[in-house]
Amino acid sequence: EKDYDAFPNAKVTIERFADSVDVMFSKEMPLKITLMGSDGKPYIFLCKREERGDMRKNSRFMEFNSVVNRLLRSTPETRKRNLRLRT
């Protein structure tokens, strides 16, 4: 279709994080983090803890933490409150 735009110019950005984190009650007890996009939609990110050390998951989680920390440093209010994620 001519009207379909596979790569729209308006990119979705993170508007805010949900006020709480859900702990899923399964064997690994992963954390469910909800991010609100600039398009008004919620985006869910699942963080799993691995006892055996799955490097792919660890790498993904560390990348997520660095993105969140950059976002927290980008505004005066969060810098003033010294908000950050620690691993």
Short mmCIF file of C-alpha atoms in Angstrom, two decimals:
data_model
loop_
_atom_site.label_atom_id
_atom_site.label_comp_id
_atom_site.label_asym_id
_atom_site.label_seq_id
_atom_site.Cartn_x
_atom_site.Cartn_y
_atom_site.Cartn_z
CA GLU A 1 0.00 0.00 0.00
CA LYS A 2 1.20 3.50 -0.76
CA ASP A 3 -0.09 4.91 2.55
CA TYR A 4 1.89 2.44 4.67
CA ASP A 5 5.01 3.90 6.31
CA ALA A 6 7.25 1.12 7.63
CA PHE A 7 9.64 3.62 9.24
CA PRO A 8 7.69 6.63 10.51
CA ASN A 9 9.62 9.81 11.26
CA ALA A 10 8.00 10.26 14.66
CA LYS A 11 9.98 7.95 16.93
CA VAL A 12 8.50 6.84 20.24
CA THR A 13 10.49 8.02 23.26
CA ILE A 14 10.25 7.20 26.95
CA GLU A 15 7.96 9.69 28.71
CA ARG A 16 8.11 8.18 32.17
CA PHE A 17 8.42 5.03 34.22
CA ALA A 18 5.53 3.48 36.12
CA ASP A 19 5.58 4.22 39.85
CA SER A 20 5.96 0.57 40.79
CA VAL A 21 7.75 -2.58 39.67
CA ASP A 22 5.94 -5.92 39.67
CA VAL A 23 7.67 -9.06 40.90
CA MET A 24 6.46 -12.10 38.98
CA PHE A 25 5.97 -15.12 41.19
CA SER A 26 7.74 -17.79 39.23
CA LYS A 27 10.95 -19.75 39.81
CA GLU A 28 13.33 -16.89 38.86
CA MET A 29 11.06 -14.08 40.16
CA PRO A 30 11.62 -11.70 37.23
CA LEU A 31 10.81 -7.99 37.55
CA LYS A 32 8.27 -6.37 35.25
CA ILE A 33 9.01 -2.70 34.54
CA THR A 34 6.46 -0.58 32.68
CA LEU A 35 7.58 2.41 30.61
CA MET A 36 5.14 4.92 29.17
CA GLY A 37 5.93 5.97 25.61
CA SER A 38 5.47 9.38 24.06
CA ASP A 39 2.67 7.78 22.03
CA GLY A 40 0.71 7.16 25.27
CA LYS A 41 1.18 3.38 25.14
CA PRO A 42 2.70 1.30 27.95
CA TYR A 43 5.81 -0.74 27.10
CA ILE A 44 6.71 -3.63 29.37
CA PHE A 45 10.29 -4.70 30.00
CA LEU A 46 10.97 -7.98 31.79
CA CYS A 47 14.19 -8.32 33.82
CA LYS A 48 15.19 -11.84 34.80
CA ARG A 49 17.73 -12.85 37.39
CA GLU A 50 19.94 -15.76 36.40
CA GLU A 51 21.81 -17.87 38.92
CA ARG A 52 23.78 -19.57 36.16
CA GLY A 53 24.82 -16.27 34.58
CA ASP A 54 23.20 -16.04 31.14
CA MET A 55 25.50 -13.44 29.54
CA ARG A 56 22.97 -12.39 26.90
CA LYS A 57 20.38 -11.50 29.53
CA ASN A 58 22.99 -9.83 31.74
CA SER A 59 24.20 -7.75 28.80
CA ARG A 60 20.65 -6.69 27.93
CA PHE A 61 19.95 -5.70 31.53
CA MET A 62 23.20 -3.70 31.79
CA GLU A 63 22.38 -1.91 28.54
CA PHE A 64 18.92 -1.07 29.88
CA ASN A 65 20.47 0.26 33.12
CA SER A 66 22.87 2.51 31.23
CA VAL A 67 20.03 3.95 29.11
CA VAL A 68 17.95 4.64 32.22
CA ASN A 69 20.91 6.28 33.98
CA ARG A 70 21.56 8.52 30.96
CA LEU A 71 17.88 9.53 31.00
CA LEU A 72 18.05 10.24 34.74
CA ARG A 73 21.12 12.45 34.26
CA SER A 74 19.48 14.36 31.41
CA THR A 75 17.07 16.43 33.52
CA PRO A 76 17.90 18.90 36.31
CA GLU A 77 15.35 17.45 38.77
CA THR A 78 16.67 13.89 38.57
CA ARG A 79 20.29 15.12 38.76
CA LYS A 80 19.40 17.18 41.83
CA ARG A 81 17.87 14.11 43.52
CA ASN A 82 20.85 11.98 42.40
CA LEU A 83 18.54 9.29 41.02
CA ARG A 84 20.22 6.28 39.39
CA LEU A 85 19.97 2.54 38.97
CA ARG A 86 22.60 0.41 40.65
CA THR A 87 23.48 -3.18 39.85
#
